[in-house]
PDB file of C-alpha atoms in Angstrom:
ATOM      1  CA  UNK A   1      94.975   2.041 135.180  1.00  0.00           C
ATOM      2  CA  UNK A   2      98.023   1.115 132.821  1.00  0.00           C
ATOM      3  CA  UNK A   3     101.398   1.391 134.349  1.00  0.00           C
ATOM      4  CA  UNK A   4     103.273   0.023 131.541  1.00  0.00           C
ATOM      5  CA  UNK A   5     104.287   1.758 128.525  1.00  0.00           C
ATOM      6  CA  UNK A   6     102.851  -0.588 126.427  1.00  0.00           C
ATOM      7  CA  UNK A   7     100.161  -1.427 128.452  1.00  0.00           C
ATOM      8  CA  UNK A   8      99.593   2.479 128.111  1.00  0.00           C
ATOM      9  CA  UNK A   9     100.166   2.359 124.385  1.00  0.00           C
ATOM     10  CA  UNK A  10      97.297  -0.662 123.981  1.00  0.00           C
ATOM     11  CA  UNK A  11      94.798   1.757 125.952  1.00  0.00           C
ATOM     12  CA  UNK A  12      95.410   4.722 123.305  1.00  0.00           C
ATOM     13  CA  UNK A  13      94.390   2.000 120.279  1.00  0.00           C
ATOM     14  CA  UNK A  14      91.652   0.551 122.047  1.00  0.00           C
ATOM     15  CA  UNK A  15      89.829   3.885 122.382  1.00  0.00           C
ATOM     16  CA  UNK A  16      90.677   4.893 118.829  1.00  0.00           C
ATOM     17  CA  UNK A  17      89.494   1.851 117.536  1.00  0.00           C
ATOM     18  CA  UNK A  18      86.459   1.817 119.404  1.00  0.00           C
ATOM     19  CA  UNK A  19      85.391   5.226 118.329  1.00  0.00           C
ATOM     20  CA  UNK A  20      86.632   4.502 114.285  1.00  0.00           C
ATOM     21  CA  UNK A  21      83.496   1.096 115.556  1.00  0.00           C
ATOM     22  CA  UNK A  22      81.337   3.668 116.851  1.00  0.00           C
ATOM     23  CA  UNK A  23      81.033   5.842 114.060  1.00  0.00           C
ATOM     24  CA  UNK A  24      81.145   2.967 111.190  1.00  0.00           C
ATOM     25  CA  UNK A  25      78.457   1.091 113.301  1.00  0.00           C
ATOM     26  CA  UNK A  26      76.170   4.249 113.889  1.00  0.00           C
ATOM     27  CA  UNK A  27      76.572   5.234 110.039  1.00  0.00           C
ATOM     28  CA  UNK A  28      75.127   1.673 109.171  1.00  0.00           C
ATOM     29  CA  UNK A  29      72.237   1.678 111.113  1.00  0.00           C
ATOM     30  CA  UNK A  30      71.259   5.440 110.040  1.00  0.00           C
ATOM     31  CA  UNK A  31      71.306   3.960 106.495  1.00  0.00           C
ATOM     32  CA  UNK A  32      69.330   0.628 107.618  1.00  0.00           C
ATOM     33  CA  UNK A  33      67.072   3.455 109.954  1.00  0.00           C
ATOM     34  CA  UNK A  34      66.349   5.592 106.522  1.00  0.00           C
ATOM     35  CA  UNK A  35      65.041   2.234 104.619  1.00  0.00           C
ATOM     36  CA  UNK A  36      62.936   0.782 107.544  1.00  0.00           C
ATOM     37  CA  UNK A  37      60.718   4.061 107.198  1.00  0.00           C
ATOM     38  CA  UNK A  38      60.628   3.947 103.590  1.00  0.00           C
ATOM     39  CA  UNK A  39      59.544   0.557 103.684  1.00  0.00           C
ATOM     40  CA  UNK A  40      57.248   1.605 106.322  1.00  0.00           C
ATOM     41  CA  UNK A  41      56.225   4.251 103.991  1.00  0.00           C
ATOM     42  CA  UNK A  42      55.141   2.206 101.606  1.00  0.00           C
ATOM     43  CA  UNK A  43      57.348   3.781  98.457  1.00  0.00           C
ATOM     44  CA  UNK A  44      58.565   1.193  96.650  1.00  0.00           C
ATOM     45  CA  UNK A  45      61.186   3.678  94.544  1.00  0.00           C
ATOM     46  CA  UNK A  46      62.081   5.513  97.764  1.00  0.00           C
ATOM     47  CA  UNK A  47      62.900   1.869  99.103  1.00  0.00           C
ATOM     48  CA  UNK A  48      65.168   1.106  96.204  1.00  0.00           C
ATOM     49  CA  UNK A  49      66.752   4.110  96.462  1.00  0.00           C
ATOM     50  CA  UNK A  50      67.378   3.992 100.271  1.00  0.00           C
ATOM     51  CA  UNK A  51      68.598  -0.117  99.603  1.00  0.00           C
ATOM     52  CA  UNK A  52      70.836   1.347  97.071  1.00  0.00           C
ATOM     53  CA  UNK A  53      72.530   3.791  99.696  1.00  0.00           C
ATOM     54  CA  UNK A  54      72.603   0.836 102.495  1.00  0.00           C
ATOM     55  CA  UNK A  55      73.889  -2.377 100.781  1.00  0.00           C
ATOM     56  CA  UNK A  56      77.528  -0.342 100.568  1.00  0.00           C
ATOM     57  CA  UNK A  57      77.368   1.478 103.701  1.00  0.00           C
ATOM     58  CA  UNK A  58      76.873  -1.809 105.560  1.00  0.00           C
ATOM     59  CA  UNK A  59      79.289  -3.785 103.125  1.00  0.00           C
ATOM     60  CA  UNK A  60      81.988  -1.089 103.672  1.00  0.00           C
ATOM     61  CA  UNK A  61      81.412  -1.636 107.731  1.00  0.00           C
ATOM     62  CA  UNK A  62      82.210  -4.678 107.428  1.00  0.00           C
ATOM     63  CA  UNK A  63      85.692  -4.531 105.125  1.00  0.00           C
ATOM     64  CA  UNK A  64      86.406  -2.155 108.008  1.00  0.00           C
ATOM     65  CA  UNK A  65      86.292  -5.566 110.826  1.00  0.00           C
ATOM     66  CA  UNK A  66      83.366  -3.588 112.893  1.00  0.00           C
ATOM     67  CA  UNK A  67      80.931  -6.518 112.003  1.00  0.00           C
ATOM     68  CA  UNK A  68      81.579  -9.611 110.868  1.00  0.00           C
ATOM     69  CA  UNK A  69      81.005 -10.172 107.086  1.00  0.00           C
ATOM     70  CA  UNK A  70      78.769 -13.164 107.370  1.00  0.00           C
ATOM     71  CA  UNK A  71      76.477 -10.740 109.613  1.00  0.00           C
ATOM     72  CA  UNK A  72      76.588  -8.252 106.978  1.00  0.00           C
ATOM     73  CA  UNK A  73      75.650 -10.629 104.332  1.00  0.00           C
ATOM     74  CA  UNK A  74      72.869 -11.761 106.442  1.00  0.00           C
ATOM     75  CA  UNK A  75      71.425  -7.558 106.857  1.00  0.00           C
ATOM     76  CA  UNK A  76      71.818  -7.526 102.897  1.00  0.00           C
ATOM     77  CA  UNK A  77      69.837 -10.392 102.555  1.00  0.00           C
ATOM     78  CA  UNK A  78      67.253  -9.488 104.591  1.00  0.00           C
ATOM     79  CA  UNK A  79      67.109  -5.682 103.394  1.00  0.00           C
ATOM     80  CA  UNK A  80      66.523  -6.926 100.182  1.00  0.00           C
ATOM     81  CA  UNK A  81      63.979  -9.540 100.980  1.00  0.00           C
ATOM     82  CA  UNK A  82      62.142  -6.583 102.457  1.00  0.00           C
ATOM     83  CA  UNK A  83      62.187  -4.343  99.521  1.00  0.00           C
ATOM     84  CA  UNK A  84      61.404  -7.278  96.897  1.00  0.00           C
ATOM     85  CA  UNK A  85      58.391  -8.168  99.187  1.00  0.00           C
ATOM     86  CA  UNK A  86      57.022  -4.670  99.336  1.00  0.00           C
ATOM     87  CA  UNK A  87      56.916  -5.039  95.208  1.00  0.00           C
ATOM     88  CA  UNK A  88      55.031  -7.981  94.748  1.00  0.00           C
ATOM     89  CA  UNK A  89      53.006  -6.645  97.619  1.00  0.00           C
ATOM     90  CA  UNK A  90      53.368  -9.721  99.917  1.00  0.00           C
TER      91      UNK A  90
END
């Protein structure tokens, strides 16, 4: 338990910033959750779509500091290798 002001102070951040994480984090994988099963699915235009929706959602996570950008870049790329796989049917 904190028994400095500050120390107090750094407790109140950490917890806000942890649950701003949370949500950011748990808002990326719905949208990387919702293109899995339409790649499952096998709809190539319901994959696009649902890509569309995730590349900025996971981008935007990112800008925010929850994930590192170079691990963001690396979902994006592999989204997308996903859906251009499903089209050439590969």
């Amino acid at each position: 338990m904190a028994n400095h002001k500050s120390a107090e102070k750094r407790t109140r951040q950490s917890q806000v910033r942890r649950m701003r994480n949370r949500t950011n984090r748990s808002k990326m994988k719905t949208a990387i959750k919702g293109l899995s099963q339409a790649i499952e699915a096998g709809s190539v235009e319901e994959a696009k779509t649902a890509l569309a929706a995730a590349v900025p959602v996971i981008a935007k996570t990112a800008s925010k500091g929850t994930i590192h950008k170079k691990n963001a870049s690396r979902k994006i790329s592999r989204l997308t290798k996903r859906v251009n796989n499903m089209e050439t049917g590969a």
